[in-house]
């Protein structure tokens, strides 16, 4: 079984630029999560999708962050414009509908904003 | 609001030592608790998952215990090796309208040869 795929693995941008991250969850997993992990912190949930609908986006900075999961499979997370404090690892995870308590994590995208 | 605490933030031990990593959480209404390992620049690897009805889980040199009523969990690593050097994160899962996994900040372990 293939795991959660994310790309790119690394990204360096200047502040005020835009960036997008991509995630392909495990096949058949209905639930997809995006987490932000700042250095020295635990992952913080940004947004949770159930199929292509948003379940929880209470901690997503909606003035600059957006995410979509149009066909209920792949997802993209976008930051526009980026700030210095957005430097972090962005982790994608997925879980099946019946076993939501077990999340499988991708390798993450490390973002550095200069 | 659930809060997960892991203290200390960093730990350095000599190779071969047995060690205990601690985790505490404020809301005991959890569905399960997981311990993850994170290597530098990498994603999260699940080590052990304890259901709320269980007291402990074991995998190789790792043993995790859960005391739900007191809001505590420990991860015991026997005979530590330099390859165990990583950050260990504790996370609790709560079921509800918005099922949620809440993480601690992690403990960065360094095992000296």
Tab-separated table of C-alpha atoms in Angstrom:
chain	number	residue	atom	x	y	z
A	1	UNK	CA	0.000	0.000	0.000
A	2	UNK	CA	1.480	3.318	-1.050
A	3	UNK	CA	1.761	5.941	1.659
A	4	UNK	CA	0.791	9.594	1.706
A	5	UNK	CA	2.706	11.503	-0.956
A	6	UNK	CA	3.630	15.170	-0.728
A	7	UNK	CA	5.458	17.540	-3.009
A	8	UNK	CA	7.631	19.471	-3.124
A	9	UNK	CA	9.793	18.267	-0.249
A	10	UNK	CA	11.508	21.621	0.159
A	11	UNK	CA	10.660	25.149	-0.886
A	12	UNK	CA	12.422	28.459	-0.346
A	13	UNK	CA	10.582	31.675	-1.201
A	14	UNK	CA	10.759	35.338	-0.341
A	15	UNK	CA	8.135	37.000	1.810
A	16	UNK	CA	5.048	38.184	-0.044
A	17	UNK	CA	5.479	35.466	-2.670
A	18	UNK	CA	2.952	32.672	-3.194
A	19	UNK	CA	3.501	28.954	-2.714
A	20	UNK	CA	1.435	25.798	-3.138
A	21	UNK	CA	1.836	22.327	-1.678
A	22	UNK	CA	0.330	19.126	-2.990
A	23	UNK	CA	-0.818	15.993	-1.171
A	24	UNK	CA	-1.987	12.621	-2.451
A	25	UNK	CA	-3.520	10.570	0.386
A	26	UNK	CA	-3.638	6.818	0.718
A	27	UNK	CA	-6.053	5.359	-1.807
A	28	UNK	CA	-9.570	5.121	-0.413
A	29	UNK	CA	-8.971	7.413	2.563
A	30	UNK	CA	-11.888	9.808	2.854
A	31	UNK	CA	-10.358	12.109	5.463
A	32	UNK	CA	-7.404	14.370	4.712
A	33	UNK	CA	-5.607	16.707	7.098
A	34	UNK	CA	-3.096	19.519	6.687
A	35	UNK	CA	-0.884	20.310	9.675
A	36	UNK	CA	1.648	23.094	10.240
A	37	UNK	CA	4.672	22.244	12.373
A	38	UNK	CA	6.842	25.172	13.402
A	39	UNK	CA	10.348	24.315	14.598
A	40	UNK	CA	10.256	23.077	18.184
A	41	UNK	CA	6.481	22.682	18.219
A	42	UNK	CA	4.065	19.846	17.703
A	43	UNK	CA	1.967	19.739	14.535
A	44	UNK	CA	-1.058	22.038	14.548
A	45	UNK	CA	-4.133	21.147	12.502
A	46	UNK	CA	-4.858	23.715	9.803
A	47	UNK	CA	-7.720	22.066	7.948
A	48	UNK	CA	-9.560	18.754	7.799
A	49	UNK	CA	-11.485	17.459	4.775
A	50	UNK	CA	-14.071	14.692	4.672
A	51	UNK	CA	-14.145	13.729	0.994
A	52	UNK	CA	-14.223	17.164	-0.676
A	53	UNK	CA	-15.981	18.991	2.174
A	54	UNK	CA	-14.311	20.983	4.945
A	55	UNK	CA	-14.902	19.569	8.444
A	56	UNK	CA	-12.666	21.893	10.450
A	57	UNK	CA	-10.717	24.951	9.328
A	58	UNK	CA	-10.886	26.880	12.583
A	59	UNK	CA	-7.091	27.319	12.803
A	60	UNK	CA	-6.499	28.161	9.149
A	61	UNK	CA	-5.399	31.810	8.648
A	62	UNK	CA	-7.954	32.408	5.949
A	63	UNK	CA	-6.606	35.814	4.963
A	64	UNK	CA	-3.575	34.145	3.403
A	65	UNK	CA	-4.070	30.365	3.463
A	66	UNK	CA	-6.439	28.380	1.283
A	67	UNK	CA	-6.909	24.695	0.640
A	68	UNK	CA	-9.000	22.611	-1.674
A	69	UNK	CA	-9.779	18.989	-2.367
A	70	UNK	CA	-11.882	19.239	-5.467
A	71	UNK	CA	-12.419	15.583	-6.368
A	72	UNK	CA	-12.153	14.190	-2.871
A	73	UNK	CA	-8.691	12.756	-3.529
A	74	UNK	CA	-5.670	15.049	-3.994
A	75	UNK	CA	-5.414	18.293	-2.087
A	76	UNK	CA	-3.493	21.530	-2.449
A	77	UNK	CA	-2.613	24.030	0.257
A	78	UNK	CA	-1.746	27.557	-0.849
A	79	UNK	CA	-0.192	30.495	0.946
A	80	UNK	CA	-0.591	33.934	-0.624
A	81	UNK	CA	1.227	36.111	0.337
A	82	UNK	CA	3.743	34.322	2.538
A	83	UNK	CA	5.118	35.808	5.741
A	84	UNK	CA	8.337	35.015	7.583
A	85	UNK	CA	6.373	33.249	10.333
A	86	UNK	CA	4.986	30.770	7.794
A	87	UNK	CA	8.370	29.019	7.768
A	88	UNK	CA	7.503	25.517	8.942
A	89	UNK	CA	7.005	21.930	7.882
A	90	UNK	CA	3.600	21.314	6.327
A	91	UNK	CA	2.406	17.786	6.948
A	92	UNK	CA	-0.417	16.032	5.172
A	93	UNK	CA	-2.157	13.043	6.730
A	94	UNK	CA	-5.054	10.807	5.778
A	95	UNK	CA	-7.353	8.327	7.461
A	96	UNK	CA	-10.157	6.047	6.395
A	97	UNK	CA	-13.716	6.942	7.334
A	98	UNK	CA	-14.145	3.855	9.502
A	99	UNK	CA	-10.824	4.196	11.347
A	100	UNK	CA	-10.419	7.933	11.720
A	101	UNK	CA	-8.382	7.462	14.873
A	102	UNK	CA	-5.407	6.218	12.849
A	103	UNK	CA	-3.810	8.909	10.724
A	104	UNK	CA	-1.014	8.201	8.273
A	105	UNK	CA	1.433	11.024	7.702
A	106	UNK	CA	3.335	12.058	4.617
A	107	UNK	CA	7.005	13.141	4.673
A	108	UNK	CA	6.088	16.821	4.809
A	109	UNK	CA	7.092	19.910	2.861
A	110	UNK	CA	9.684	22.122	4.520
A	111	UNK	CA	9.031	25.795	3.730
A	112	UNK	CA	11.533	28.563	4.354
A	113	UNK	CA	10.353	32.141	3.871
A	114	UNK	CA	13.165	34.693	3.580
B	1	UNK	CA	-9.536	22.698	25.131
B	2	UNK	CA	-7.148	19.739	25.182
B	3	UNK	CA	-3.514	20.499	25.993
B	4	UNK	CA	-0.694	17.980	25.750
B	5	UNK	CA	2.552	18.607	27.620
B	6	UNK	CA	5.884	16.886	27.238
B	7	UNK	CA	8.679	17.726	29.636
B	8	UNK	CA	11.627	18.062	29.310
B	9	UNK	CA	11.958	19.417	25.779
B	10	UNK	CA	15.313	17.708	25.313
B	11	UNK	CA	17.140	14.779	26.849
B	12	UNK	CA	20.665	13.416	26.401
B	13	UNK	CA	21.623	9.968	27.698
B	14	UNK	CA	24.543	7.548	27.234
B	15	UNK	CA	24.045	4.500	25.089
B	16	UNK	CA	22.578	1.497	26.895
B	17	UNK	CA	20.546	3.473	29.404
B	18	UNK	CA	16.884	2.704	29.991
B	19	UNK	CA	14.795	5.844	29.827
B	20	UNK	CA	11.271	7.133	30.298
B	21	UNK	CA	9.605	9.915	28.312
B	22	UNK	CA	6.601	11.555	29.910
B	23	UNK	CA	3.409	12.972	28.451
B	24	UNK	CA	0.449	14.592	30.197
B	25	UNK	CA	-2.918	15.751	28.879
B	26	UNK	CA	-5.627	17.907	30.412
B	27	UNK	CA	-8.858	16.292	29.161
B	28	UNK	CA	-9.136	12.594	30.029
B	29	UNK	CA	-11.974	12.018	27.512
B	30	UNK	CA	-9.672	10.591	24.897
B	31	UNK	CA	-10.248	7.812	22.395
B	32	UNK	CA	-6.601	6.815	22.131
B	33	UNK	CA	-3.047	8.040	22.625
B	34	UNK	CA	-0.184	7.654	20.192
B	35	UNK	CA	3.545	8.017	20.405
B	36	UNK	CA	5.278	9.162	17.218
B	37	UNK	CA	8.903	9.384	16.213
B	38	UNK	CA	10.174	12.203	14.003
B	39	UNK	CA	13.644	12.264	12.510
B	40	UNK	CA	15.098	15.630	11.425
B	41	UNK	CA	13.464	16.868	8.242
B	42	UNK	CA	11.134	13.894	8.064
B	43	UNK	CA	7.471	13.120	8.662
B	44	UNK	CA	5.943	11.279	11.600
B	45	UNK	CA	6.254	7.548	12.208
B	46	UNK	CA	3.715	5.979	14.544
B	47	UNK	CA	5.441	3.891	17.227
B	48	UNK	CA	2.657	2.776	19.530
B	49	UNK	CA	-1.078	3.404	19.813
B	50	UNK	CA	-2.914	2.768	23.080
B	51	UNK	CA	-6.699	2.635	23.088
B	52	UNK	CA	-8.403	4.395	25.997
B	53	UNK	CA	-9.435	1.026	27.449
B	54	UNK	CA	-5.863	-0.292	27.445
B	55	UNK	CA	-3.113	0.218	30.001
B	56	UNK	CA	-0.055	-0.438	27.861
B	57	UNK	CA	1.353	-1.486	24.515
B	58	UNK	CA	4.722	-2.985	23.689
B	59	UNK	CA	6.793	-3.119	20.531
B	60	UNK	CA	10.328	-4.441	20.740
B	61	UNK	CA	12.325	-2.243	23.120
B	62	UNK	CA	9.444	0.230	23.445
B	63	UNK	CA	6.674	0.118	26.018
B	64	UNK	CA	3.992	2.754	26.344
B	65	UNK	CA	1.641	3.023	29.289
B	66	UNK	CA	-1.547	5.007	29.734
B	67	UNK	CA	-3.260	6.224	32.893
B	68	UNK	CA	-6.301	7.943	31.445
B	69	UNK	CA	-7.802	9.055	34.738
B	70	UNK	CA	-4.693	10.964	35.749
B	71	UNK	CA	-3.994	12.203	32.226
B	72	UNK	CA	-0.553	10.647	31.888
B	73	UNK	CA	1.380	8.410	29.546
B	74	UNK	CA	4.967	7.215	29.518
B	75	UNK	CA	7.139	5.818	26.760
B	76	UNK	CA	9.807	3.468	28.084
B	77	UNK	CA	12.825	2.794	25.874
B	78	UNK	CA	15.001	-0.095	26.968
B	79	UNK	CA	18.730	-0.302	26.281
B	80	UNK	CA	18.852	2.929	24.275
B	81	UNK	CA	20.938	3.093	21.093
B	82	UNK	CA	22.320	6.028	19.078
B	83	UNK	CA	19.747	5.154	16.395
B	84	UNK	CA	17.016	6.049	18.870
B	85	UNK	CA	18.068	9.700	18.627
B	86	UNK	CA	15.024	11.581	17.324
B	87	UNK	CA	12.101	13.675	18.506
B	88	UNK	CA	9.306	11.754	20.228
B	89	UNK	CA	5.821	13.228	20.068
B	90	UNK	CA	2.803	12.267	22.107
B	91	UNK	CA	-0.681	12.849	20.652
B	92	UNK	CA	-4.199	12.219	21.924
B	93	UNK	CA	-7.213	11.553	19.728
B	94	UNK	CA	-10.707	12.685	20.680
B	95	UNK	CA	-13.869	11.640	18.870
B	96	UNK	CA	-16.618	14.126	18.345
B	97	UNK	CA	-18.222	16.462	15.843
B	98	UNK	CA	-14.668	17.399	14.869
B	99	UNK	CA	-12.517	14.392	15.682
B	100	UNK	CA	-9.124	15.743	16.516
B	101	UNK	CA	-5.529	14.706	17.140
B	102	UNK	CA	-3.719	17.038	19.563
B	103	UNK	CA	0.065	16.901	19.782
B	104	UNK	CA	2.589	17.779	22.431
B	105	UNK	CA	5.703	19.727	21.455
B	106	UNK	CA	7.863	16.639	21.573
B	107	UNK	CA	10.994	15.538	23.409
B	108	UNK	CA	14.257	15.610	21.444
B	109	UNK	CA	16.321	12.618	22.507
B	110	UNK	CA	20.034	12.298	21.923
B	111	UNK	CA	21.699	8.972	22.724
B	112	UNK	CA	25.482	9.362	23.041
B	113	UNK	CA	27.694	6.485	21.867
